[in-house]
Short mmCIF file of C-alpha atoms in Angstrom, two decimals:
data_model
loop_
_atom_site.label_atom_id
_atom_site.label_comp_id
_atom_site.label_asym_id
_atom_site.label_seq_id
_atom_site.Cartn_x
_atom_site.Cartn_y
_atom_site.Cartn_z
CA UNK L 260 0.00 0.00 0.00
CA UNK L 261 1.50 2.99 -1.29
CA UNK L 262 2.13 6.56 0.98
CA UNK L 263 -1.04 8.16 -1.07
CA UNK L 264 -3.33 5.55 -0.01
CA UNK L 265 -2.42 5.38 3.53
CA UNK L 266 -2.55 9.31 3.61
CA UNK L 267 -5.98 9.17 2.10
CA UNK L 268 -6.86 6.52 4.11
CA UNK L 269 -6.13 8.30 6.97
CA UNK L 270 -7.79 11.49 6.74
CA UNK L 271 -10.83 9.31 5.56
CA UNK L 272 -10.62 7.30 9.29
CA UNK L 273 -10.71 11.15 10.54
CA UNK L 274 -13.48 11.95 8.86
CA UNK L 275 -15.44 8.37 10.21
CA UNK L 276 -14.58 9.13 13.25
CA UNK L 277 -16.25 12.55 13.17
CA UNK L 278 -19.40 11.07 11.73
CA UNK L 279 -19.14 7.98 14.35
CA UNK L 280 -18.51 10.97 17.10
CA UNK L 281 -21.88 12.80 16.28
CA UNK L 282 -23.68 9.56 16.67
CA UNK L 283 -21.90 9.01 19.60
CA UNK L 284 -22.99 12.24 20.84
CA UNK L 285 -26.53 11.66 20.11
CA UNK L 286 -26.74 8.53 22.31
CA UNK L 287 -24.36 9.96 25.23
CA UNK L 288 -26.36 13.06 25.31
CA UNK L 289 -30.37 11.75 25.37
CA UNK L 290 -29.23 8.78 27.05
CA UNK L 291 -26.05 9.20 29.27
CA UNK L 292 -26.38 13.07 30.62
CA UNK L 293 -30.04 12.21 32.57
CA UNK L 294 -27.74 9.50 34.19
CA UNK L 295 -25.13 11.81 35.03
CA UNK L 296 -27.74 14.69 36.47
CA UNK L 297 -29.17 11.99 38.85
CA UNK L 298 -25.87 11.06 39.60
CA UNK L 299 -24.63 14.63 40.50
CA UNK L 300 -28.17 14.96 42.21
CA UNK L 301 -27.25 11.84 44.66
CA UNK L 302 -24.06 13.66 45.77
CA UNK L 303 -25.57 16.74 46.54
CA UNK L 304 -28.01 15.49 48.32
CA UNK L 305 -25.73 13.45 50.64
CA UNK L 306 -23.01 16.04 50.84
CA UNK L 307 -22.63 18.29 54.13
CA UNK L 308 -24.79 21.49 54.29
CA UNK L 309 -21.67 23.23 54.72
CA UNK L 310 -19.66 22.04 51.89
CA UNK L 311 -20.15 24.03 48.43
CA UNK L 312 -17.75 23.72 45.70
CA UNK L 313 -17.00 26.93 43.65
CA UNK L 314 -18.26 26.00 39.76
CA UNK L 315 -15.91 27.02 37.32
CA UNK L 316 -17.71 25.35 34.57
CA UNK L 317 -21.69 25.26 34.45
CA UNK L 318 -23.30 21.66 34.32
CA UNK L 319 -25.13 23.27 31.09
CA UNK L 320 -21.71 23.76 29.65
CA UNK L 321 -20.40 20.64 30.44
CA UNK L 322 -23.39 18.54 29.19
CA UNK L 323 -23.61 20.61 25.94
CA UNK L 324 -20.30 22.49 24.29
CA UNK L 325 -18.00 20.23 26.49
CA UNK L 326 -19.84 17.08 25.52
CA UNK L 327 -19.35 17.85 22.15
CA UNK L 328 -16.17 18.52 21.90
CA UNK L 329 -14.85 15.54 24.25
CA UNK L 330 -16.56 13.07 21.90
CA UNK L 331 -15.94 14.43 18.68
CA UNK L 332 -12.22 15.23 19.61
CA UNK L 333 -11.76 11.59 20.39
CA UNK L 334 -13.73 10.36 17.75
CA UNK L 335 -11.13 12.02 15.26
CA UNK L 336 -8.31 10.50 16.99
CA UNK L 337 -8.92 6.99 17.45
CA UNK L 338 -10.86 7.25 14.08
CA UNK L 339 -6.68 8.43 12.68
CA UNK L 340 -5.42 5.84 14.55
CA UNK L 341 -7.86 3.26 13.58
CA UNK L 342 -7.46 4.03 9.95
CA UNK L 343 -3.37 3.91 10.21
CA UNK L 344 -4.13 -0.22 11.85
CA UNK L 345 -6.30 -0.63 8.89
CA UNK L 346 -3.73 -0.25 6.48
CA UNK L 347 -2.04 -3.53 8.32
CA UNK L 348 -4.36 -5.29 8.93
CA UNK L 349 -5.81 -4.99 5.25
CA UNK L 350 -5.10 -8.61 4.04
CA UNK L 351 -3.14 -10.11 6.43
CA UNK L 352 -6.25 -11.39 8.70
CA UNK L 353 -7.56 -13.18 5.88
CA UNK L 354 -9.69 -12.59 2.48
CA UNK L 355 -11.77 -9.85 3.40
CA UNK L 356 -12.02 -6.72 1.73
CA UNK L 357 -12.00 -3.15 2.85
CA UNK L 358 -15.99 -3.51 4.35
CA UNK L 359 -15.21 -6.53 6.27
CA UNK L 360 -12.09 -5.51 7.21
CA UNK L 361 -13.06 -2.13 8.58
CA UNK L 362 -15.75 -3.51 10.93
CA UNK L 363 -13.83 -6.80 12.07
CA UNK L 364 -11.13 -4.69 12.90
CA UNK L 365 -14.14 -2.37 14.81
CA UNK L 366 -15.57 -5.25 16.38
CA UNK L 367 -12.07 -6.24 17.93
CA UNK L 368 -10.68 -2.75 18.88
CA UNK L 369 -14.21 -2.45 21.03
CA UNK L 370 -14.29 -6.05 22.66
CA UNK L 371 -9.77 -5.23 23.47
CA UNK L 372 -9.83 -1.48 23.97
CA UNK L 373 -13.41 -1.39 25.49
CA UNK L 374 -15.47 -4.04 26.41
CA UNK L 375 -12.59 -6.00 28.51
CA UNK L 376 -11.51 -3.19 30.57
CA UNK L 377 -14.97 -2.14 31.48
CA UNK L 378 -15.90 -5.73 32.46
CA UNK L 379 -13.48 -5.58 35.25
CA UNK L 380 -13.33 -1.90 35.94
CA UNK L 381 -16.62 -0.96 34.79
CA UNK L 382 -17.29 3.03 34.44
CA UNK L 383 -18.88 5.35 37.88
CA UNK L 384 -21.31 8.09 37.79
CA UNK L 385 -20.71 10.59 39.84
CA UNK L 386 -20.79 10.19 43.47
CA UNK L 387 -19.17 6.85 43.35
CA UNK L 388 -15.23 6.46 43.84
CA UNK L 389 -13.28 7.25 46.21
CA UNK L 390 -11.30 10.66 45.19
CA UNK L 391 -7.93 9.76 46.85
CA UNK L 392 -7.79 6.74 44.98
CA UNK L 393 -8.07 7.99 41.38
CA UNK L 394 -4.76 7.30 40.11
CA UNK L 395 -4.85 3.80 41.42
CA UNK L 396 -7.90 2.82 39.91
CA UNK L 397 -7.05 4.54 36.17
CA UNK L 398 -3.70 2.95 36.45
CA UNK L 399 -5.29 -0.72 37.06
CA UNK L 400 -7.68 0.60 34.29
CA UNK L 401 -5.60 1.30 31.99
CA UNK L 402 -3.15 -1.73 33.02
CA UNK L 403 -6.07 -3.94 31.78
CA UNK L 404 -6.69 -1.97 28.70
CA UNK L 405 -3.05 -2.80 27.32
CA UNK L 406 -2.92 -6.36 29.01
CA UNK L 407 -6.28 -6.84 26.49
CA UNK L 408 -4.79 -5.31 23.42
CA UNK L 409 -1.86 -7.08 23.42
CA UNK L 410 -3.39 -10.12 23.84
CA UNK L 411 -5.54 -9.64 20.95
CA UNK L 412 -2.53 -9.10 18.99
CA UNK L 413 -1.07 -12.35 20.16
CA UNK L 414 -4.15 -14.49 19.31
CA UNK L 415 -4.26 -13.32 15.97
CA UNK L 416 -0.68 -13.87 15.49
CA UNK L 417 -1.37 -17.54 17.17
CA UNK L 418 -4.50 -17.84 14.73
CA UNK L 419 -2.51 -17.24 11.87
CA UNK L 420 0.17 -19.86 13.02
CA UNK L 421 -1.98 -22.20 13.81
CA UNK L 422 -4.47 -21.90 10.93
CA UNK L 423 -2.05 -23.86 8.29
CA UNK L 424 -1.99 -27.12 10.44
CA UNK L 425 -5.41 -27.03 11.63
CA UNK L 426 -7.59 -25.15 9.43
CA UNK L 427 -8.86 -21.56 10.06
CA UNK L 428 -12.01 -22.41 11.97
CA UNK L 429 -9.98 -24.35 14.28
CA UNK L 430 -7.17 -22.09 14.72
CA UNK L 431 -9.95 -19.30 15.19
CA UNK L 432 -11.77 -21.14 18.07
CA UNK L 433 -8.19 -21.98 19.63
CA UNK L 434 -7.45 -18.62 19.56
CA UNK L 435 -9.99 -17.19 21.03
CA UNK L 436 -10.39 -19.86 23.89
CA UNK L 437 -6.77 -18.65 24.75
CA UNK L 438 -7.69 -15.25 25.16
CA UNK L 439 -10.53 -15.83 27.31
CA UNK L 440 -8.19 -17.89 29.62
CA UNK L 441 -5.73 -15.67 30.07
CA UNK L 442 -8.06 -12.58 30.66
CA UNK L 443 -9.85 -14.58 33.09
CA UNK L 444 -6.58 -15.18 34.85
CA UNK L 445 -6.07 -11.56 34.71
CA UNK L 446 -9.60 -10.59 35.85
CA UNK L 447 -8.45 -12.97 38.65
CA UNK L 448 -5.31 -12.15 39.55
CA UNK L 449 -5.84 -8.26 39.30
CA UNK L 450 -7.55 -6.60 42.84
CA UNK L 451 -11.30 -5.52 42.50
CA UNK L 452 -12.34 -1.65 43.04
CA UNK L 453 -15.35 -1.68 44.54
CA UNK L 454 -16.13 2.04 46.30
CA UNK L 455 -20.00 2.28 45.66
CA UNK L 456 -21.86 3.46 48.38
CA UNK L 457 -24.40 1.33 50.20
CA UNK L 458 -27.30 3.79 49.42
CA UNK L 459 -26.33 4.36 45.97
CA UNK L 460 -29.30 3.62 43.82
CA UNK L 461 -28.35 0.05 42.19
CA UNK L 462 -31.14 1.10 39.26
CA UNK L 463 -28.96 4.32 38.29
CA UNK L 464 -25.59 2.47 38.46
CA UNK L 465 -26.95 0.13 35.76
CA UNK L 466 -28.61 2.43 33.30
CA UNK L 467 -25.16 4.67 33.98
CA UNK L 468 -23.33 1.53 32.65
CA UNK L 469 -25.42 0.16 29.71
CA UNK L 470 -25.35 4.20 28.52
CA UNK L 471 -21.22 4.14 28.90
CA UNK L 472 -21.29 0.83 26.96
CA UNK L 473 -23.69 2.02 24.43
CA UNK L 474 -21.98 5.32 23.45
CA UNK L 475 -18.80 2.76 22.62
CA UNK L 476 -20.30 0.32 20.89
CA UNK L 477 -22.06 3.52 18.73
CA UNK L 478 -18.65 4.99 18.27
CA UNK L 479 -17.18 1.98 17.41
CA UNK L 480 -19.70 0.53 15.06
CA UNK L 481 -20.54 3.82 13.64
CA UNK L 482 -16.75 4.25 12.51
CA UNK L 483 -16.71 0.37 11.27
CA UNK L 484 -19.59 0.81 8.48
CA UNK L 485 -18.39 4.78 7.39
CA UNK L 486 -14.84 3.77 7.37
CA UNK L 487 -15.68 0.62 5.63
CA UNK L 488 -17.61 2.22 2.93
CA UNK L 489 -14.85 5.27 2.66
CA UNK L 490 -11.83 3.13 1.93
CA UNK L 491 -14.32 0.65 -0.27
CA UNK L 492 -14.43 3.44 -2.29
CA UNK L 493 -11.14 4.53 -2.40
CA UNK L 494 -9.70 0.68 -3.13
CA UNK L 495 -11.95 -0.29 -5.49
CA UNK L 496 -13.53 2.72 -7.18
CA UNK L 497 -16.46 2.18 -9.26
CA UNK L 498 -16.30 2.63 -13.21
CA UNK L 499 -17.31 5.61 -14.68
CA UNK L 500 -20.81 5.44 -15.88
CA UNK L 501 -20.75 5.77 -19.71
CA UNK L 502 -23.90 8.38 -20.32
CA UNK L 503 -26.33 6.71 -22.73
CA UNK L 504 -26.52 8.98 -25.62
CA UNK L 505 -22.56 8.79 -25.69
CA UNK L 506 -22.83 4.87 -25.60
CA UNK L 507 -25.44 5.13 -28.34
CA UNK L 508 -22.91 7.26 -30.82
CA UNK L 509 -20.04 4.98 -30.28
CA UNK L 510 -18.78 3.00 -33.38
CA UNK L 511 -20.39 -0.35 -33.65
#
């Protein structure tokens, strides 16, 4: 693949991940901000009457201009990012073309990047977490996060390996059943965080959660089927179409 491509490529990824960002924003806003307010709600109710933090930022701010632009920021930089791993993955994890490609690769980045990390450190509203242990629990976070990815790496490598002596379903399933081990050694191994209040409703933890996981999954699969289309374009243009009357006048 050839500098232009990848450069094209790459500022098409951008552009996904814009588009996957506004949907994104959509869901986070109508379905993750009411979340948050109750949240916020909670702790104010339970905090001491004596105890009132200066705002620097309005909550109207931050659930509008500061939404957007946390979502849509990201989305344009993992969307660069996931465009650049496009380019090598692009046939070397089998036959597939740029479609398939684009939203395996999606599939994968969310289950690695997102979906295993949140299963053992799952995301707080406010009002849960304990504030002097932050940077423990985003490094264990974040510790998981790379422990996934690179373990997604390996079982594809170990797929690949294993595919010529066993045939690809059965290096697939291998695979895979290796990962799971391992991460459930990790999700072992690892210490749990658990710092939610006894009186914190159990109802607004869990629609807090499902809205984290759905703005991800949005992202994600938003970027998968615009990026997919984008470079499907770009790989394989489509002829020309010949307009009829000049098809008519051509030489027989």
């Amino acid at each position: 693949m050839n500098s232009a491509i990848v450069r094209n490529l790459l500022v098409r990824g951008m552009l996904a991940g814009l588009g996957a960002g506004v949907l994104a924003l959509v869901v986070a806003y109508f379905l993750g901000e009411p979340n948050v307010d109750s949240a916020i709600g909670f702790e104010e109710s339970h905090a001491p009457a004596h105890e009132h933090e200066v705002e620097l930022v309005s909550r109207g701010l931050q659930s509008t201009a500061g939404l957007a632009t946390g979502i849509l920021v990201y989305g344009v930089a993992f969307g660069g990012i996931a465009a650049l791993a496009f380019c090598f993955a692009l046939g070397r994890v089998g036959r597939f073309g740029p479609r398939a490609t684009a939203l395996l690769l999606s599939g994968a980045a969310f289950v690695a990047v997102y979906a295993v990390p949140f299963l053992k450190y799952p995301a707080n509203p406010p009002a849960v977490g304990d504030p002097d242990t932050i940077a423990r629990r985003t490094t264990l976070y974040f510790l998981m996060m790379v422990l996934s990815v690179l373990l997604a790496v390996a079982a594809v490598i170990v797929g690949k390996r294993l595919a010529p002596r066993l045939g690809t379903w059965y290096a697939t399933v291998a695979a895979v059943a290796g990962f799971l081990v391992v991460i459930g050694l990790a999700y072992a191994f690892l210490p749990t965080v658990n710092e939610v209040p006894g009186d914190f409703p159990a109802a607004l933890l869990w629609r807090f959660r499902l809205s984290a996981l759905a703005l991800q999954a949005t992202l994600w699969a938003g970027f998968g089927l615009v990026f997919g289309e984008l470079a499907e374009r770009l790989i394989h243009p489509r002829p020309a179409a010949v307009p009829a009357g000049a098809a008519a006048a051509s030489p027989q």
